[in-house]
Amino acid sequence: GKDRLVGEIIRLEGDTASIQVYEDTSGLTVGDPLVKTGLPLSLELGPGILDGIYDGIQRPLERIQKISQSVFVPRGVDVPNLDREKLWDYQPKNVKVGDLVTGGDIVGVIYENGLFKQHFVMVHPHTSGRVKKILPAGKYVIETDVIEIEEGGKVTGVQMFQRWPVREARPVVDKLVGVTALLTCERVIDALFPVTQGGTAAVPGAFGCGKTVISQALSKYSNS
């Protein structure tokens, strides 16, 4: 619509699309404009993500609150997921002009904060080629092409963040076997539903059953 609400196509039948909208749809009507991004629902992975507070589609709630001066998220608010104005200390690493690189290769490191001192900048998994240009160490915003890669006459920039579809798993070379127990300090979980560190678990339940209470207890008492 005119407020550019965020939605995702969840079903296609002939020339009809069913769209799940992640905001309040009151006021939408027949004939309102529809804008296609041409991309799946994606998140931004990069420096600053660990310091932010986000909702389910990675809208930065803290920056939205400062802009809107309200405790409520305005309809159709358009704020970049990661801060586009903040400068980050970048240091190139392991590469020089003329090197061949492929997806997952580490090409630089960013100092993020005192706890997370080495945030690695990697080549996008779907990108490979020969390094054409490298920026020197310095302070840059996350949209800066710190490295340019050429393949088949096409030049692709490597920025300090990546956009990644939420429904596509990140590629890995190998999955490590879990060897350490996740001690939740919740007796019913540790006794009946033990989990390993790095493993996956789910807490299904209806409204008011205590899913958030369990999540808060894990954050406060577990050895994660």
Tab-separated table of C-alpha atoms in Angstrom:
chain	number	residue	atom	x	y	z
A	1	GLY	CA	0.000	0.000	0.000
A	2	LYS	CA	0.928	3.656	0.232
A	3	ASP	CA	2.618	3.024	3.597
A	4	ARG	CA	4.876	0.360	2.000
A	5	LEU	CA	4.090	-2.319	4.592
A	6	VAL	CA	6.451	-5.278	4.686
A	7	GLY	CA	5.041	-8.598	3.497
A	8	GLU	CA	6.058	-11.952	2.065
A	9	ILE	CA	4.446	-14.068	-0.646
A	10	ILE	CA	3.532	-17.389	0.979
A	11	ARG	CA	1.460	-18.949	-1.824
A	12	LEU	CA	0.967	-18.595	-5.579
A	13	GLU	CA	-2.102	-19.982	-7.356
A	14	GLY	CA	-2.356	-19.050	-11.024
A	15	ASP	CA	-2.321	-15.248	-11.130
A	16	THR	CA	-3.234	-14.899	-7.457
A	17	ALA	CA	-0.679	-14.382	-4.683
A	18	SER	CA	-1.288	-14.771	-0.960
A	19	ILE	CA	0.837	-12.301	0.996
A	20	GLN	CA	1.580	-12.410	4.707
A	21	VAL	CA	1.984	-8.841	5.966
A	22	TYR	CA	4.092	-8.320	9.074
A	23	GLU	CA	2.376	-5.084	10.107
A	24	ASP	CA	-1.113	-3.780	10.827
A	25	THR	CA	-3.096	-3.976	7.574
A	26	SER	CA	-5.963	-1.696	8.582
A	27	GLY	CA	-6.707	0.782	5.795
A	28	LEU	CA	-5.497	-1.419	2.938
A	29	THR	CA	-7.981	-1.574	0.110
A	30	VAL	CA	-8.418	-2.855	-3.423
A	31	GLY	CA	-6.299	-0.892	-5.884
A	32	ASP	CA	-3.509	0.036	-3.462
A	33	PRO	CA	-0.051	-0.138	-5.090
A	34	LEU	CA	2.126	-3.215	-4.626
A	35	VAL	CA	5.916	-2.957	-4.842
A	36	LYS	CA	8.008	-6.075	-5.507
A	37	THR	CA	11.555	-6.212	-4.175
A	38	GLY	CA	12.481	-9.209	-6.312
A	39	LEU	CA	14.178	-10.721	-3.273
A	40	PRO	CA	13.141	-13.203	-0.580
A	41	LEU	CA	12.658	-12.013	2.987
A	42	SER	CA	16.242	-11.386	4.097
A	43	LEU	CA	18.261	-10.232	7.086
A	44	GLU	CA	21.450	-8.184	7.224
A	45	LEU	CA	24.451	-9.852	8.842
A	46	GLY	CA	27.299	-7.578	9.839
A	47	PRO	CA	28.899	-5.437	12.547
A	48	GLY	CA	26.471	-3.875	14.985
A	49	ILE	CA	23.946	-6.702	14.959
A	50	LEU	CA	24.965	-7.900	18.440
A	51	ASP	CA	24.428	-4.447	19.955
A	52	GLY	CA	20.974	-3.919	18.465
A	53	ILE	CA	17.448	-4.723	19.635
A	54	TYR	CA	15.273	-5.996	16.788
A	55	ASP	CA	11.794	-7.315	16.134
A	56	GLY	CA	11.048	-10.489	14.166
A	57	ILE	CA	11.945	-8.975	10.769
A	58	GLN	CA	15.072	-7.217	12.061
A	59	ARG	CA	13.681	-3.717	12.343
A	60	PRO	CA	15.981	-1.771	14.728
A	61	LEU	CA	13.621	-0.869	17.561
A	62	GLU	CA	16.010	1.456	19.385
A	63	ARG	CA	16.691	3.643	16.342
A	64	ILE	CA	13.011	3.600	15.364
A	65	GLN	CA	12.101	4.836	18.843
A	66	LYS	CA	14.557	7.729	18.554
A	67	ILE	CA	13.162	8.715	15.152
A	68	SER	CA	9.462	8.365	15.973
A	69	GLN	CA	9.683	9.466	19.632
A	70	SER	CA	7.097	6.794	20.433
A	71	VAL	CA	7.067	3.420	22.154
A	72	PHE	CA	5.087	2.047	19.197
A	73	VAL	CA	6.526	1.101	15.802
A	74	PRO	CA	4.936	3.359	13.148
A	75	ARG	CA	3.270	1.667	10.180
A	76	GLY	CA	5.549	1.369	7.163
A	77	VAL	CA	8.605	2.765	8.946
A	78	ASP	CA	11.667	2.373	6.719
A	79	VAL	CA	14.894	2.260	8.733
A	80	PRO	CA	17.923	0.206	7.619
A	81	ASN	CA	18.434	-2.909	9.728
A	82	LEU	CA	22.097	-2.060	10.357
A	83	ASP	CA	23.333	1.496	10.933
A	84	ARG	CA	24.509	2.951	7.619
A	85	GLU	CA	26.263	5.975	9.144
A	86	LYS	CA	28.455	4.424	11.832
A	87	LEU	CA	32.148	4.081	11.013
A	88	TRP	CA	33.933	0.817	11.792
A	89	ASP	CA	37.658	0.116	12.181
A	90	TYR	CA	38.548	-2.184	9.274
A	91	GLN	CA	41.817	-4.060	8.741
A	92	PRO	CA	42.449	-6.090	5.542
A	93	LYS	CA	43.670	-9.613	6.117
A	94	ASN	CA	45.138	-12.569	4.192
A	95	VAL	CA	44.633	-11.179	0.674
A	96	LYS	CA	46.396	-9.036	-1.904
A	97	VAL	CA	45.559	-7.833	-5.409
A	98	GLY	CA	45.611	-10.747	-7.856
A	99	ASP	CA	44.687	-13.455	-5.330
A	100	LEU	CA	41.938	-15.939	-6.136
A	101	VAL	CA	39.189	-15.980	-3.495
A	102	THR	CA	35.981	-17.921	-3.061
A	103	GLY	CA	32.943	-17.876	-0.812
A	104	GLY	CA	33.795	-17.951	2.879
A	105	ASP	CA	37.359	-16.650	2.533
A	106	ILE	CA	38.259	-14.131	5.253
A	107	VAL	CA	39.431	-10.866	3.669
A	108	GLY	CA	39.364	-8.492	6.632
A	109	VAL	CA	38.574	-8.006	10.289
A	110	ILE	CA	36.519	-5.353	12.110
A	111	TYR	CA	36.865	-4.304	15.732
A	112	GLU	CA	33.243	-4.321	16.901
A	113	ASN	CA	33.409	-3.862	20.682
A	114	GLY	CA	35.307	-4.939	23.791
A	115	LEU	CA	33.560	-8.315	23.886
A	116	PHE	CA	33.588	-9.077	20.160
A	117	LYS	CA	36.987	-7.807	19.072
A	118	GLN	CA	37.333	-9.702	15.781
A	119	HIS	CA	34.388	-9.556	13.402
A	120	PHE	CA	35.588	-11.283	10.235
A	121	VAL	CA	34.626	-9.938	6.815
A	122	MET	CA	34.121	-12.852	4.427
A	123	VAL	CA	33.482	-13.247	0.722
A	124	HIS	CA	29.808	-13.939	0.007
A	125	PRO	CA	29.181	-17.694	-0.429
A	126	HIS	CA	27.917	-17.122	-3.978
A	127	THR	CA	30.926	-15.016	-5.051
A	128	SER	CA	34.359	-16.043	-6.300
A	129	GLY	CA	37.071	-14.657	-8.560
A	130	ARG	CA	40.311	-12.686	-8.558
A	131	VAL	CA	40.904	-9.714	-6.261
A	132	LYS	CA	41.035	-6.505	-8.285
A	133	LYS	CA	41.109	-3.846	-5.567
A	134	ILE	CA	41.682	-3.684	-1.802
A	135	LEU	CA	41.016	-0.721	0.461
A	136	PRO	CA	43.659	0.068	3.090
A	137	ALA	CA	42.996	-0.117	6.806
A	138	GLY	CA	40.743	2.654	8.049
A	139	LYS	CA	37.271	3.622	9.183
A	140	TYR	CA	34.422	2.828	6.794
A	141	VAL	CA	30.647	2.491	6.796
A	142	ILE	CA	29.293	-1.019	6.246
A	143	GLU	CA	28.176	-0.332	2.653
A	144	THR	CA	31.757	0.367	1.547
A	145	ASP	CA	33.232	-2.068	-0.995
A	146	VAL	CA	36.379	-2.970	0.927
A	147	ILE	CA	37.388	-5.449	-1.787
A	148	GLU	CA	36.462	-5.786	-5.455
A	149	ILE	CA	36.446	-9.231	-7.093
A	150	GLU	CA	36.479	-9.777	-10.861
A	151	GLU	CA	35.198	-12.899	-12.588
A	152	GLY	CA	34.310	-13.229	-16.247
A	153	GLY	CA	34.555	-9.477	-16.793
A	154	LYS	CA	32.085	-8.770	-13.973
A	155	VAL	CA	33.269	-6.870	-10.899
A	156	THR	CA	31.582	-7.607	-7.560
A	157	GLY	CA	32.175	-5.648	-4.380
A	158	VAL	CA	32.576	-7.213	-0.956
A	159	GLN	CA	30.983	-5.054	1.703
A	160	MET	CA	31.288	-5.328	5.460
A	161	PHE	CA	27.850	-6.947	5.730
A	162	GLN	CA	25.792	-9.519	3.827
A	163	ARG	CA	22.097	-9.848	3.061
A	164	TRP	CA	20.915	-13.412	3.561
A	165	PRO	CA	17.466	-15.040	2.987
A	166	VAL	CA	15.919	-16.134	6.285
A	167	ARG	CA	14.720	-19.440	4.833
A	168	GLU	CA	18.104	-20.463	3.427
A	169	ALA	CA	20.636	-22.110	5.728
A	170	ARG	CA	24.126	-20.646	5.822
A	171	PRO	CA	26.601	-22.991	4.077
A	172	VAL	CA	29.155	-24.780	6.254
A	173	VAL	CA	32.101	-27.032	5.445
A	174	ASP	CA	31.405	-29.330	8.381
A	175	LYS	CA	29.108	-29.485	11.382
A	176	LEU	CA	30.800	-30.023	14.715
A	177	VAL	CA	29.574	-32.782	16.989
A	178	GLY	CA	28.119	-31.535	20.263
A	179	VAL	CA	30.317	-32.534	23.197
A	180	THR	CA	29.235	-30.146	25.981
A	181	ALA	CA	25.860	-30.116	27.677
A	182	LEU	CA	23.810	-26.921	27.805
A	183	LEU	CA	23.076	-26.615	31.531
A	184	THR	CA	19.904	-24.574	31.750
A	185	CYS	CA	19.551	-24.840	35.556
A	186	GLU	CA	15.901	-25.668	34.900
A	187	ARG	CA	15.428	-29.165	36.348
A	188	VAL	CA	12.614	-30.218	34.037
A	189	ILE	CA	14.682	-29.323	30.958
A	190	ASP	CA	18.017	-30.725	32.136
A	191	ALA	CA	16.427	-33.980	33.324
A	192	LEU	CA	13.859	-34.689	30.600
A	193	PHE	CA	14.988	-32.654	27.563
A	194	PRO	CA	18.808	-32.331	27.675
A	195	VAL	CA	20.362	-30.119	24.994
A	196	THR	CA	23.960	-29.786	23.815
A	197	GLN	CA	25.705	-26.462	23.351
A	198	GLY	CA	25.372	-25.541	19.689
A	199	GLY	CA	22.339	-27.773	19.290
A	200	THR	CA	18.803	-26.833	18.293
A	201	ALA	CA	15.675	-26.918	20.411
A	202	ALA	CA	12.150	-25.534	20.226
A	203	VAL	CA	9.677	-24.384	22.873
A	204	PRO	CA	6.188	-24.656	21.344
A	205	GLY	CA	3.157	-23.470	23.239
A	206	ALA	CA	0.067	-21.298	23.195
A	207	PHE	CA	-0.243	-17.731	24.466
A	208	GLY	CA	0.587	-17.341	28.140
A	209	CYS	CA	2.161	-20.776	28.608
A	210	GLY	CA	5.567	-19.419	29.627
A	211	LYS	CA	7.709	-19.565	26.489
A	212	THR	CA	9.196	-16.139	27.164
A	213	VAL	CA	9.723	-16.981	30.844
A	214	ILE	CA	11.798	-20.007	29.810
A	215	SER	CA	13.756	-17.871	27.330
A	216	GLN	CA	14.526	-15.306	30.017
A	217	ALA	CA	15.582	-18.041	32.457
A	218	LEU	CA	17.947	-19.495	29.849
A	219	SER	CA	19.499	-16.082	29.238
A	220	LYS	CA	19.986	-15.533	32.958
A	221	TYR	CA	21.088	-18.916	34.299
A	222	SER	CA	22.340	-21.191	31.496
A	223	ASN	CA	25.985	-21.761	30.593
A	224	SER	CA	25.477	-20.595	27.014
